[in-house]
Short mmCIF file of C-alpha atoms and ligand atoms in Angstrom, two decimals:
data_model
loop_
_atom_site.label_atom_id
_atom_site.label_comp_id
_atom_site.label_asym_id
_atom_site.label_seq_id
_atom_site.Cartn_x
_atom_site.Cartn_y
_atom_site.Cartn_z
CA MET A 1 -0.60 -0.52 0.42
CA PRO A 2 1.74 4.03 -0.93
CA SER A 3 2.13 5.96 1.73
CA TYR A 4 0.12 9.00 1.53
CA GLU A 5 0.54 12.35 2.74
CA THR A 6 -2.61 15.23 4.29
CA VAL A 7 -3.83 17.81 2.83
CA ILE A 8 -4.50 20.89 4.91
CA GLY A 9 -5.97 24.59 4.28
CA LEU A 10 -7.74 26.63 6.74
CA GLU A 11 -10.52 29.04 7.03
CA ILE A 12 -10.74 30.34 10.40
CA HIS A 13 -13.36 32.31 11.74
CA VAL A 14 -13.06 34.68 14.08
CA GLN A 15 -15.67 36.86 15.37
CA LEU A 16 -14.56 40.89 16.36
CA ALA A 17 -14.55 41.99 19.51
CA THR A 18 -16.42 45.69 18.90
CA ARG A 19 -19.35 46.82 20.89
CA SER A 20 -21.60 46.98 18.15
CA LYS A 21 -22.79 45.04 15.31
CA ALA A 22 -20.33 44.77 11.52
CA PHE A 23 -23.45 47.75 9.52
CA CYS A 24 -24.85 48.85 12.64
CA ALA A 25 -25.03 49.85 16.31
CA ASP A 26 -27.16 46.87 17.66
CA ASP A 27 -25.00 45.47 20.57
CA ALA A 28 -21.97 42.58 19.72
CA SER A 29 -22.16 40.68 22.47
CA PHE A 30 -22.19 37.70 22.93
CA GLY A 31 -25.56 36.23 25.06
CA GLY A 32 -28.37 38.30 26.24
CA ALA A 33 -31.73 37.10 25.88
CA PRO A 34 -32.93 35.71 22.20
CA ASN A 35 -33.70 37.92 19.99
CA THR A 36 -32.78 41.27 21.87
CA HIS A 37 -29.78 42.51 20.42
CA THR A 38 -31.31 43.28 17.08
CA SER A 39 -32.53 46.92 15.69
CA ALA A 40 -35.04 46.57 11.74
CA ILE A 41 -31.17 46.42 10.34
CA SER A 42 -29.78 43.37 11.78
CA LEU A 43 -34.11 41.25 10.83
CA ALA A 44 -33.18 43.47 7.61
CA HIS A 45 -36.64 45.02 7.43
CA PRO A 46 -36.74 46.56 4.06
CA GLY A 47 -35.19 50.39 3.51
CA THR A 48 -32.84 49.76 6.21
CA LEU A 49 -29.26 50.55 5.40
CA PRO A 50 -25.82 49.20 7.03
CA ARG A 51 -22.68 51.71 7.94
CA LEU A 52 -19.46 50.71 8.33
CA ASN A 53 -18.39 50.04 11.29
CA GLU A 54 -15.43 51.46 11.73
CA LYS A 55 -13.28 49.04 14.71
CA ALA A 56 -14.23 46.25 12.69
CA VAL A 57 -11.14 47.39 9.45
CA GLU A 58 -8.81 49.57 12.35
CA TYR A 59 -8.70 45.13 13.98
CA ALA A 60 -8.57 43.53 10.10
CA LEU A 61 -5.70 45.82 9.85
CA ARG A 62 -4.17 45.38 13.32
CA LEU A 63 -4.44 41.41 12.06
CA GLY A 64 -3.35 42.10 8.82
CA LEU A 65 -0.47 43.95 9.80
CA ALA A 66 0.07 40.77 12.21
CA LEU A 67 1.14 38.49 10.13
CA GLY A 68 2.31 40.42 7.99
CA CYS A 69 -0.31 40.77 4.95
CA ASP A 70 -0.15 42.89 1.87
CA ILE A 71 -3.16 44.95 3.54
CA ASN A 72 -5.78 46.51 0.85
CA LEU A 73 -6.28 50.10 0.98
CA ASN A 74 -8.71 49.73 -1.04
CA SER A 75 -11.60 46.59 -0.49
CA SER A 76 -14.84 46.96 -1.62
CA PHE A 77 -18.12 44.60 0.15
CA ASP A 78 -19.74 41.55 -1.89
CA ARG A 79 -23.47 40.13 -1.61
CA LYS A 80 -23.29 36.57 -1.08
CA ASN A 81 -26.69 35.17 -1.75
CA TYR A 82 -27.97 32.06 -0.52
CA PHE A 83 -31.57 31.48 2.26
CA TYR A 84 -31.59 30.09 5.42
CA ALA A 85 -33.68 30.84 8.11
CA ASP A 86 -30.88 32.96 10.46
CA LEU A 87 -30.17 34.62 7.38
CA PRO A 88 -32.51 37.40 7.85
CA LYS A 89 -31.18 39.54 4.13
CA GLY A 90 -31.44 36.77 2.58
CA TYR A 91 -26.88 37.04 1.49
CA GLN A 92 -25.12 38.19 3.76
CA ILE A 93 -22.79 41.11 3.45
CA THR A 94 -18.51 39.95 2.86
CA GLN A 95 -15.84 40.73 0.63
CA ASP A 96 -15.63 38.14 -2.16
CA GLN A 97 -13.42 39.93 -4.51
CA ASN A 98 -11.54 42.44 -2.77
CA PRO A 99 -10.17 41.90 0.18
CA VAL A 100 -9.06 43.75 2.86
CA CYS A 101 -5.92 41.57 3.34
CA ARG A 102 -3.50 39.58 0.91
CA GLY A 103 -0.88 37.72 0.95
CA GLY A 104 1.18 36.57 4.54
CA GLN A 105 2.23 34.16 7.00
CA LEU A 106 2.21 32.43 9.98
CA THR A 107 4.91 30.16 12.33
CA LEU A 108 3.41 27.80 14.16
CA ASN A 109 6.11 26.31 16.49
CA ARG A 110 4.36 23.16 17.60
CA PRO A 111 5.06 19.89 15.98
CA ALA A 112 7.84 20.97 14.52
CA PRO A 113 8.77 25.17 13.44
CA LYS A 114 7.22 25.77 10.30
CA THR A 115 6.10 29.10 8.88
CA MET A 116 2.78 28.62 6.74
CA ARG A 117 1.14 31.47 4.81
CA ILE A 118 -2.00 33.23 4.42
CA HIS A 119 -3.93 33.81 0.98
CA HIS A 120 -6.15 36.06 2.73
CA ILE A 121 -8.52 37.94 5.10
CA HIS A 122 -12.25 38.96 4.85
CA LEU A 123 -14.00 41.00 6.90
CA GLU A 124 -17.87 39.78 7.16
CA GLU A 125 -21.21 39.58 8.96
CA ASP A 126 -22.08 37.46 10.26
CA ALA A 127 -25.34 34.69 10.69
CA GLY A 128 -28.10 33.93 13.50
CA LYS A 129 -27.71 30.75 14.82
CA SER A 130 -30.78 28.74 14.84
CA LEU A 131 -31.55 25.93 17.77
CA HIS A 132 -32.69 22.78 17.16
CA ASP A 133 -32.84 21.04 20.41
CA GLN A 134 -34.44 23.54 21.89
CA ASP A 135 -38.76 21.75 21.53
CA PRO A 136 -39.53 18.57 19.66
CA GLN A 137 -41.33 19.94 17.06
CA PHE A 138 -39.73 23.51 16.28
CA SER A 139 -36.81 25.01 16.03
CA PHE A 140 -35.42 28.22 17.37
CA ILE A 141 -33.98 31.41 15.59
CA ASP A 142 -31.55 33.81 17.97
CA LEU A 143 -30.79 36.50 15.93
CA ASN A 144 -28.55 37.90 18.40
CA ARG A 145 -25.81 37.51 16.84
CA ALA A 146 -26.94 38.03 13.02
CA GLY A 147 -24.37 40.59 11.53
CA VAL A 148 -21.51 40.90 14.41
CA PRO A 149 -18.64 40.94 13.00
CA LEU A 150 -15.57 38.39 12.02
CA LEU A 151 -11.87 38.07 10.20
CA GLU A 152 -11.86 35.34 8.13
CA ILE A 153 -8.53 33.66 7.48
CA VAL A 154 -8.28 31.36 4.70
CA THR A 155 -5.02 29.60 4.80
CA GLU A 156 -3.54 28.55 1.87
CA PRO A 157 -2.94 24.50 2.26
CA ASP A 158 -0.28 24.35 3.19
CA LEU A 159 -1.07 21.83 6.78
CA ARG A 160 -0.01 18.84 6.53
CA SER A 161 -1.58 16.68 10.26
CA ALA A 162 -4.66 17.34 12.19
CA GLU A 163 -2.01 18.13 15.15
CA GLU A 164 -0.44 21.15 12.59
CA ALA A 165 -4.29 22.30 11.78
CA ALA A 166 -4.95 22.15 16.24
CA ALA A 167 -1.39 24.07 15.90
CA CYS A 168 -2.38 26.76 13.17
CA MET A 169 -5.70 27.07 15.23
CA GLU A 170 -3.98 27.99 18.94
CA ALA A 171 -1.44 30.63 16.74
CA ILE A 172 -4.46 32.42 15.21
CA ARG A 173 -6.71 32.06 18.90
CA HIS A 174 -3.15 33.14 20.59
CA LEU A 175 -2.59 36.52 18.10
CA VAL A 176 -6.23 37.92 18.37
CA ARG A 177 -6.87 37.92 22.15
CA TRP A 178 -2.46 39.35 22.06
CA LEU A 179 -4.36 41.83 19.71
CA GLY A 180 -6.75 42.80 21.84
CA ILE A 181 -9.77 42.05 18.33
CA SER A 182 -11.68 38.88 19.68
CA ASP A 183 -12.09 36.82 22.45
CA GLY A 184 -10.91 33.90 20.69
CA ASN A 185 -13.09 31.37 22.53
CA MET A 186 -14.50 28.60 21.21
CA GLU A 187 -16.31 27.88 23.49
CA GLU A 188 -18.97 30.67 22.70
CA GLY A 189 -18.33 29.81 18.36
CA SER A 190 -15.99 33.21 18.87
CA LEU A 191 -13.50 30.75 16.24
CA ARG A 192 -14.37 28.83 14.24
CA CYS A 193 -12.97 27.11 11.30
CA ASP A 194 -13.81 25.50 8.25
CA VAL A 195 -11.20 22.51 7.42
CA ASN A 196 -10.55 21.29 4.00
CA VAL A 197 -8.94 18.17 3.47
CA SER A 198 -7.30 16.00 0.54
CA VAL A 199 -4.94 13.21 0.71
CA ARG A 200 -2.17 11.86 -2.09
CA GLU A 201 -0.06 9.71 -2.89
CA THR A 202 3.79 10.69 -0.21
CA GLY A 203 6.06 12.67 -3.12
CA ASP A 204 2.59 13.18 -5.03
CA PRO A 205 2.92 17.09 -6.26
CA ALA A 206 -0.51 17.52 -7.73
CA TYR A 207 -3.07 17.94 -4.74
CA GLY A 208 -5.90 15.42 -4.45
CA THR A 209 -9.64 16.29 -4.22
CA ARG A 210 -10.74 18.27 -1.12
CA CYS A 211 -14.13 18.17 1.31
CA GLU A 212 -14.87 20.96 3.67
CA ILE A 213 -16.01 19.92 6.66
CA LYS A 214 -17.63 22.56 8.42
CA ASN A 215 -17.81 24.92 11.23
CA ILE A 216 -15.93 23.34 13.78
CA ASN A 217 -15.20 24.40 17.03
CA SER A 218 -13.16 22.75 18.87
CA MET A 219 -9.77 21.86 18.76
CA ARG A 220 -10.07 18.66 19.37
CA PHE A 221 -13.07 18.60 17.04
CA ALA A 222 -10.44 19.39 14.47
CA ARG A 223 -8.14 16.78 15.00
CA ARG A 224 -10.67 14.16 14.76
CA ALA A 225 -12.14 15.21 11.77
CA ILE A 226 -9.40 15.40 10.38
CA GLU A 227 -8.06 12.05 11.36
CA PHE A 228 -11.16 10.44 10.29
CA GLU A 229 -11.04 12.06 6.99
CA THR A 230 -7.77 11.55 6.11
CA ALA A 231 -9.21 7.54 6.75
CA ARG A 232 -11.73 7.52 5.06
CA GLN A 233 -10.40 10.06 1.47
CA ILE A 234 -7.34 7.08 1.99
CA GLU A 235 -9.75 3.95 1.88
CA ILE A 236 -11.88 5.20 -1.19
CA LEU A 237 -8.49 5.56 -3.43
CA GLU A 238 -7.29 2.36 -1.80
CA ASN A 239 -10.25 0.51 -3.68
CA GLY A 240 -9.86 2.01 -6.55
CA GLY A 241 -12.09 5.35 -6.27
CA ARG A 242 -12.56 8.98 -6.26
CA VAL A 243 -12.30 10.97 -4.12
CA GLU A 244 -16.45 13.45 -4.53
CA GLN A 245 -15.69 17.60 -3.76
CA GLU A 246 -18.04 18.35 -1.38
CA THR A 247 -19.09 19.55 1.82
CA ARG A 248 -19.06 17.73 5.43
CA GLY A 249 -20.14 17.94 8.42
CA PHE A 250 -18.39 16.84 11.56
CA ASP A 251 -19.96 14.41 14.29
CA PRO A 252 -18.68 15.30 17.32
CA ALA A 253 -20.45 12.22 19.51
CA GLY A 254 -19.34 9.58 16.43
CA GLY A 255 -16.57 10.92 15.45
CA PHE A 256 -17.30 10.91 11.66
CA THR A 257 -17.72 13.06 9.23
CA PHE A 258 -20.93 12.81 6.49
CA SER A 259 -21.93 14.48 3.18
CA LEU A 260 -23.60 17.50 3.92
CA ARG A 261 -24.02 18.85 -0.09
CA GLU A 262 -21.63 19.21 -2.83
CA LYS A 263 -18.88 21.33 -2.91
CA GLU A 264 -21.23 24.60 -4.09
CA GLN A 265 -18.99 26.52 -6.87
CA ALA A 266 -18.63 30.47 -6.48
CA HIS A 267 -21.71 31.02 -8.86
CA ASP A 268 -23.85 29.59 -6.80
CA TYR A 269 -23.88 32.54 -4.98
CA ARG A 270 -24.37 34.76 -7.28
CA TYR A 271 -21.95 37.00 -6.23
CA PHE A 272 -22.72 40.42 -7.10
CA PRO A 273 -20.86 43.94 -5.42
CA GLU A 274 -22.79 45.03 -2.27
CA PRO A 275 -24.49 48.11 -3.55
CA ASP A 276 -25.47 49.60 -0.72
CA LEU A 277 -21.91 50.21 1.21
CA PRO A 278 -19.67 51.89 -0.75
CA PRO A 279 -16.29 50.64 -1.95
CA VAL A 280 -14.01 50.72 1.73
CA ARG A 281 -10.91 53.59 1.13
CA ILE A 282 -8.65 52.71 4.08
CA ALA A 283 -6.88 56.22 4.05
CA PRO A 284 -2.69 55.94 4.37
CA GLU A 285 -3.22 58.18 7.89
CA MET A 286 -5.21 54.75 9.24
CA LEU A 287 -3.14 52.78 8.21
CA GLU A 288 -0.07 54.92 9.75
CA ALA A 289 -2.21 55.11 13.32
CA VAL A 290 -2.87 51.10 13.88
CA ARG A 291 0.53 50.79 12.87
CA ALA A 292 2.16 52.27 15.66
CA ALA A 293 -0.19 51.60 17.92
CA MET A 294 0.27 47.91 17.47
CA PRO A 295 2.03 46.05 20.46
CA PRO A 296 5.30 44.29 20.44
CA LEU A 297 4.23 40.60 18.75
CA PRO A 298 4.63 37.53 20.98
CA GLN A 299 7.23 36.36 18.49
CA VAL A 300 9.63 39.27 19.32
CA LEU A 301 9.31 39.37 23.50
CA GLU A 302 10.14 35.98 22.89
CA GLN A 303 13.33 36.41 20.61
CA GLU A 304 13.94 39.07 23.41
CA PHE A 305 13.60 36.98 26.09
CA GLN A 306 16.10 34.21 24.94
CA THR A 307 18.71 37.07 23.50
CA VAL A 308 18.93 39.18 25.98
CA HIS A 309 17.99 37.56 29.46
CA GLN A 310 18.59 34.10 28.32
CA LEU A 311 15.62 32.18 28.60
CA PRO A 312 15.46 29.25 27.52
CA ALA A 313 12.81 28.64 24.79
CA HIS A 314 10.51 26.25 27.21
CA ASP A 315 9.96 29.21 29.74
CA THR A 316 10.12 32.27 27.09
CA GLU A 317 7.15 30.25 25.46
CA GLN A 318 4.80 30.81 29.09
CA LEU A 319 5.79 34.39 29.42
CA VAL A 320 4.54 34.87 26.08
CA GLN A 321 1.31 33.11 27.10
CA ASP A 322 -0.91 36.35 26.88
CA ARG A 323 0.48 39.93 26.61
CA GLN A 324 0.03 40.71 30.45
CA THR A 325 1.93 38.34 31.21
CA ALA A 326 4.39 39.49 28.67
CA GLN A 327 4.46 43.08 30.02
CA TYR A 328 4.56 41.94 33.48
CA PHE A 329 7.64 39.93 33.09
CA GLN A 330 9.30 43.43 30.68
CA HIS A 331 8.31 45.07 33.48
CA LEU A 332 10.62 43.30 36.32
CA VAL A 333 13.15 42.46 34.75
CA SER A 334 13.85 46.14 33.63
CA GLU A 335 15.05 47.82 35.99
CA GLY A 336 18.21 47.26 37.93
CA ASN A 337 19.72 43.90 35.85
CA PRO A 338 18.64 41.29 38.63
CA PRO A 339 18.63 37.30 37.56
CA ALA A 340 16.07 36.70 35.02
CA LYS A 341 15.97 33.58 35.16
CA LEU A 342 14.79 33.44 38.59
CA LEU A 343 12.14 35.34 37.52
CA ALA A 344 10.89 33.62 35.27
CA ASN A 345 10.54 30.93 37.57
CA LEU A 346 8.80 33.42 39.88
CA VAL A 347 5.88 34.43 37.55
CA ILE A 348 5.89 30.93 35.66
CA HIS A 349 5.49 29.20 39.25
CA LYS A 350 4.22 30.97 41.09
CA LEU A 351 2.56 33.87 40.31
CA LEU A 352 0.41 32.36 37.86
CA PRO A 353 -0.57 29.78 39.86
CA TRP A 354 -1.26 32.14 42.57
CA ALA A 355 -3.01 35.10 39.86
CA ALA A 356 -4.92 31.97 38.13
CA GLU A 357 -6.73 30.25 42.37
CA ASN A 358 -7.36 33.83 42.77
CA GLY A 359 -8.99 34.98 39.45
CA LEU A 360 -6.85 38.08 39.42
CA ALA A 361 -4.07 40.16 36.68
CA LEU A 362 -0.72 39.54 37.68
CA ALA A 363 -0.89 43.49 37.82
CA ASP A 364 -3.02 43.42 40.89
CA CYS A 365 -0.64 41.81 42.35
CA PRO A 366 -0.01 43.87 46.08
CA VAL A 367 3.57 42.73 46.27
CA GLN A 368 5.59 45.24 43.79
CA PRO A 369 7.67 44.72 40.93
CA ALA A 370 10.62 45.26 43.47
CA GLN A 371 9.48 43.74 45.53
CA TRP A 372 10.00 41.22 43.77
CA ARG A 373 12.99 41.97 42.42
CA GLU A 374 14.42 41.62 45.92
CA PHE A 375 12.97 38.26 46.74
CA VAL A 376 15.25 36.99 43.56
CA ARG A 377 18.15 38.45 44.33
CA LEU A 378 18.17 37.28 48.49
CA ILE A 379 17.94 33.44 45.90
CA ASP A 380 20.40 34.52 43.85
CA SER A 381 23.29 35.61 46.56
CA GLY A 382 22.51 32.54 48.38
CA LYS A 383 21.09 34.54 51.42
CA LEU A 384 18.02 32.59 50.87
CA SER A 385 17.32 28.42 49.77
CA ALA A 386 14.56 29.03 47.15
CA THR A 387 12.85 26.05 49.20
CA ALA A 388 12.51 28.66 52.11
CA ALA A 389 11.65 30.59 49.44
CA ASN A 390 8.95 29.71 47.61
CA GLN A 391 7.48 28.02 50.41
CA GLN A 392 7.53 29.96 52.88
CA LEU A 393 8.73 33.55 51.78
CA PHE A 394 5.90 33.53 49.64
CA PRO A 395 3.48 33.57 51.68
CA ALA A 396 4.61 35.66 53.50
CA LEU A 397 4.84 38.45 51.14
CA LEU A 398 1.65 38.05 49.86
CA GLN A 399 0.21 37.52 53.26
CA GLN A 400 2.07 41.57 54.38
CA PRO A 401 2.60 42.38 51.10
CA GLY A 402 4.07 46.11 52.39
CA ALA A 403 7.31 44.38 54.21
CA ALA A 404 10.75 44.40 52.10
CA PRO A 405 11.33 40.58 51.80
CA GLY A 406 14.69 40.49 53.28
CA GLN A 407 13.39 41.18 56.67
CA LEU A 408 10.68 39.49 56.15
CA ALA A 409 12.95 36.73 55.79
CA GLU A 410 15.43 37.22 58.68
CA SER A 411 12.12 38.14 61.19
CA LEU A 412 10.75 34.89 59.21
CA GLN A 413 14.95 33.14 60.74
CA LEU A 414 14.84 32.11 56.76
CA LEU A 415 17.63 33.75 55.78
CA GLN A 416 20.77 31.48 54.96
CA SER A 417 24.10 31.75 56.94
CA SER A 418 27.50 31.73 55.11
CA ASP A 419 28.93 32.79 58.34
CA LEU A 420 31.94 30.76 58.48
CA ASP A 421 32.85 30.36 62.29
CA TRP A 422 29.53 29.14 62.20
CA LEU A 423 30.06 26.02 59.86
CA GLU A 424 33.76 25.77 60.37
CA LYS A 425 31.62 24.55 64.49
CA LEU A 426 29.36 22.88 62.44
CA ALA A 427 31.62 20.58 60.60
CA ASP A 428 34.04 19.96 63.25
CA GLU A 429 31.05 18.75 65.54
CA LEU A 430 29.81 16.46 62.43
CA LEU A 431 33.95 14.88 62.08
CA ALA A 432 33.85 14.44 65.89
CA ARG A 433 30.71 12.34 65.07
CA TYR A 434 31.08 10.63 62.19
CA PRO A 435 35.59 9.27 62.33
CA ASP A 436 35.05 6.63 60.17
CA LYS A 437 33.37 7.94 57.76
CA ALA A 438 35.40 11.56 57.63
CA ALA A 439 38.61 8.35 57.34
CA GLU A 440 36.71 6.78 54.75
CA TYR A 441 36.14 9.96 53.32
CA ARG A 442 40.13 10.75 52.98
CA LYS A 443 40.50 7.23 51.70
CA GLY A 444 39.16 8.46 48.28
CA LYS A 445 35.18 8.24 49.09
CA LYS A 446 34.29 11.54 48.00
CA GLY A 447 30.65 10.12 47.04
CA LEU A 448 30.21 10.19 51.57
CA LEU A 449 30.59 15.13 50.80
CA GLY A 450 26.89 14.46 49.67
CA PHE A 451 26.13 12.21 52.97
CA PHE A 452 28.17 15.72 55.05
CA MET A 453 26.26 18.03 53.46
CA GLY A 454 22.98 16.56 53.54
CA GLU A 455 24.04 15.82 57.74
CA LEU A 456 24.85 19.80 57.42
CA MET A 457 22.38 20.84 55.71
CA ARG A 458 19.73 19.25 58.71
CA ALA A 459 22.52 20.36 61.62
CA SER A 460 21.24 24.30 60.38
CA LYS A 461 18.45 23.48 59.87
CA GLY A 462 17.66 24.03 56.10
CA LYS A 463 20.28 27.84 56.76
CA ALA A 464 23.85 27.19 55.72
CA ASP A 465 24.37 28.41 52.36
CA PRO A 466 25.22 24.77 51.05
CA LYS A 467 28.48 26.70 48.77
CA ALA A 468 29.66 28.23 51.50
CA ALA A 469 29.05 25.10 53.68
CA THR A 470 30.61 23.11 50.74
CA ALA A 471 32.91 24.80 50.48
CA VAL A 472 34.35 24.88 55.04
CA LEU A 473 33.12 20.76 54.56
CA VAL A 474 35.76 19.80 51.83
CA ALA A 475 38.79 22.02 53.94
CA ARG A 476 37.87 20.85 56.61
CA LEU A 477 37.84 16.73 55.49
CA GLY A 478 40.84 17.48 53.07
P1 ADP B 1 -12.80 28.18 -2.67
O1 ADP B 1 -12.72 29.56 -2.90
O2 ADP B 1 -13.67 26.96 -3.91
O3 ADP B 1 -13.38 27.88 -1.24
P2 ADP B 1 -10.07 28.75 -2.11
O4 ADP B 1 -9.54 27.85 -3.20
O5 ADP B 1 -10.05 29.75 -1.89
O6 ADP B 1 -11.57 26.94 -2.32
O7 ADP B 1 -9.50 27.57 -1.16
C1 ADP B 1 -10.71 26.73 0.10
C2 ADP B 1 -9.98 26.89 1.50
O8 ADP B 1 -9.14 25.35 1.06
C3 ADP B 1 -8.09 27.22 1.44
O9 ADP B 1 -8.40 27.34 2.78
C4 ADP B 1 -7.40 25.93 1.14
O10 ADP B 1 -6.20 26.54 1.82
C5 ADP B 1 -7.77 25.38 0.89
N1 ADP B 1 -7.64 24.19 0.40
C6 ADP B 1 -7.85 24.17 -0.97
N2 ADP B 1 -7.50 23.23 -1.92
C7 ADP B 1 -7.01 22.06 -1.31
C8 ADP B 1 -6.51 20.67 -0.93
N3 ADP B 1 -5.98 20.39 -2.17
N4 ADP B 1 -6.48 19.91 0.20
C9 ADP B 1 -6.48 20.35 1.60
N5 ADP B 1 -6.99 21.69 1.58
C10 ADP B 1 -7.12 22.69 0.76
MG1 MG B 2 -14.77 29.33 0.68
#
């Protein structure tokens, strides 16, 4: 049996976090009692006219700049005609011929580093929601979502596995949250995906025929749908059949895809330029203003953390998990050249869990960055063991957020000592207590140093500075 390769392209829909809808002032927020975020415009009453939400355009520019797209200063809207109960106008306003962004690329870190190409990004409006599970006899329609602005990110068919497809969705979710243009919440449908899948024999330069799986709203479903679809298409080919181009659905309970309809052709939608909206002319000044207000991108900060602060990729990935964390860390390392690795440990292993447990942001932490810098300096200088710092000083500081870490550690008797007289006294006591072991050490059993260190730390109740203690022991034993 020949080996096959899966080829995947995604059409990712991102709901924009604007306050109002794409073409009217209705509330665009999620939820609300059904059909309350609906004016005559959302309901498509005759004679109403759309008016473009400038914020939605700004958000499109942010994403386009972040993905290195060519920004189209002269885009325009088209009508995509189809009949569906949750589409009151009988058409969707979208960008078909002339999208706001073209090209661009996205770099994935997982499963292996890879740069994939973006085909284009266009603006459009969402449809309402049909609810089929509320009543045995009737379907219900909630038009609150009708007209909420979306960006559709269409990728090139550059993905080769379910893992890469999930990584791509994750990267987009991370980016739109970072840019503050969407909450990226998949459960609430703010991020959804159509997954295009084809297979071909490994090495074949031509793509196979693809199927489009509609409306996937979780990474796990995307993975399972791709795996199922890959196996299904391979089986067809192995049996000498041909994959039909079609639109399919995914059944999450059964884990299978099923045919919805033959793939429609563009002419089925009878696209034509939207006559009720003028073309979108983006002033160069607007583009420059958006560019100037862009936050530093996560990959740029990650690179900076690795090169300037010498942090491992495993840490930096966690530090750029969201913009707030990255900014907080930047602030921590910005002054006085504190040990960056210890600050990274503090943020990743102590502060982020603390924030999550308390439902707070890092910036809300009552202990100030200057205090955390002192906290890690105590560890770095050997005055405080990492264990005592994390297990005792950390919670104590949060209890007394005004305290100076050094003084607090002292009053809690946590400070380690490198006081030579004291260490030598402890070492001599040990040598007197274990003369046989000392003799063995002197005969060459150097591994016993660990035994003496353990005993010394115990005798000092963990307060001996390990470096100084080792030096004293080696001198006394040698
Ligand atoms: P259409 O306009 O008919 O929807 P496009 O060519 O714009 O088709 O592609 C839509 C999506 O399908 C894109 O994400 C693209 O990457 C993906 N795609 C195109 N060809 C293939 C293929 N042979 N296998 C998998 N995905 C594909
Ligand atoms: Mg399409």
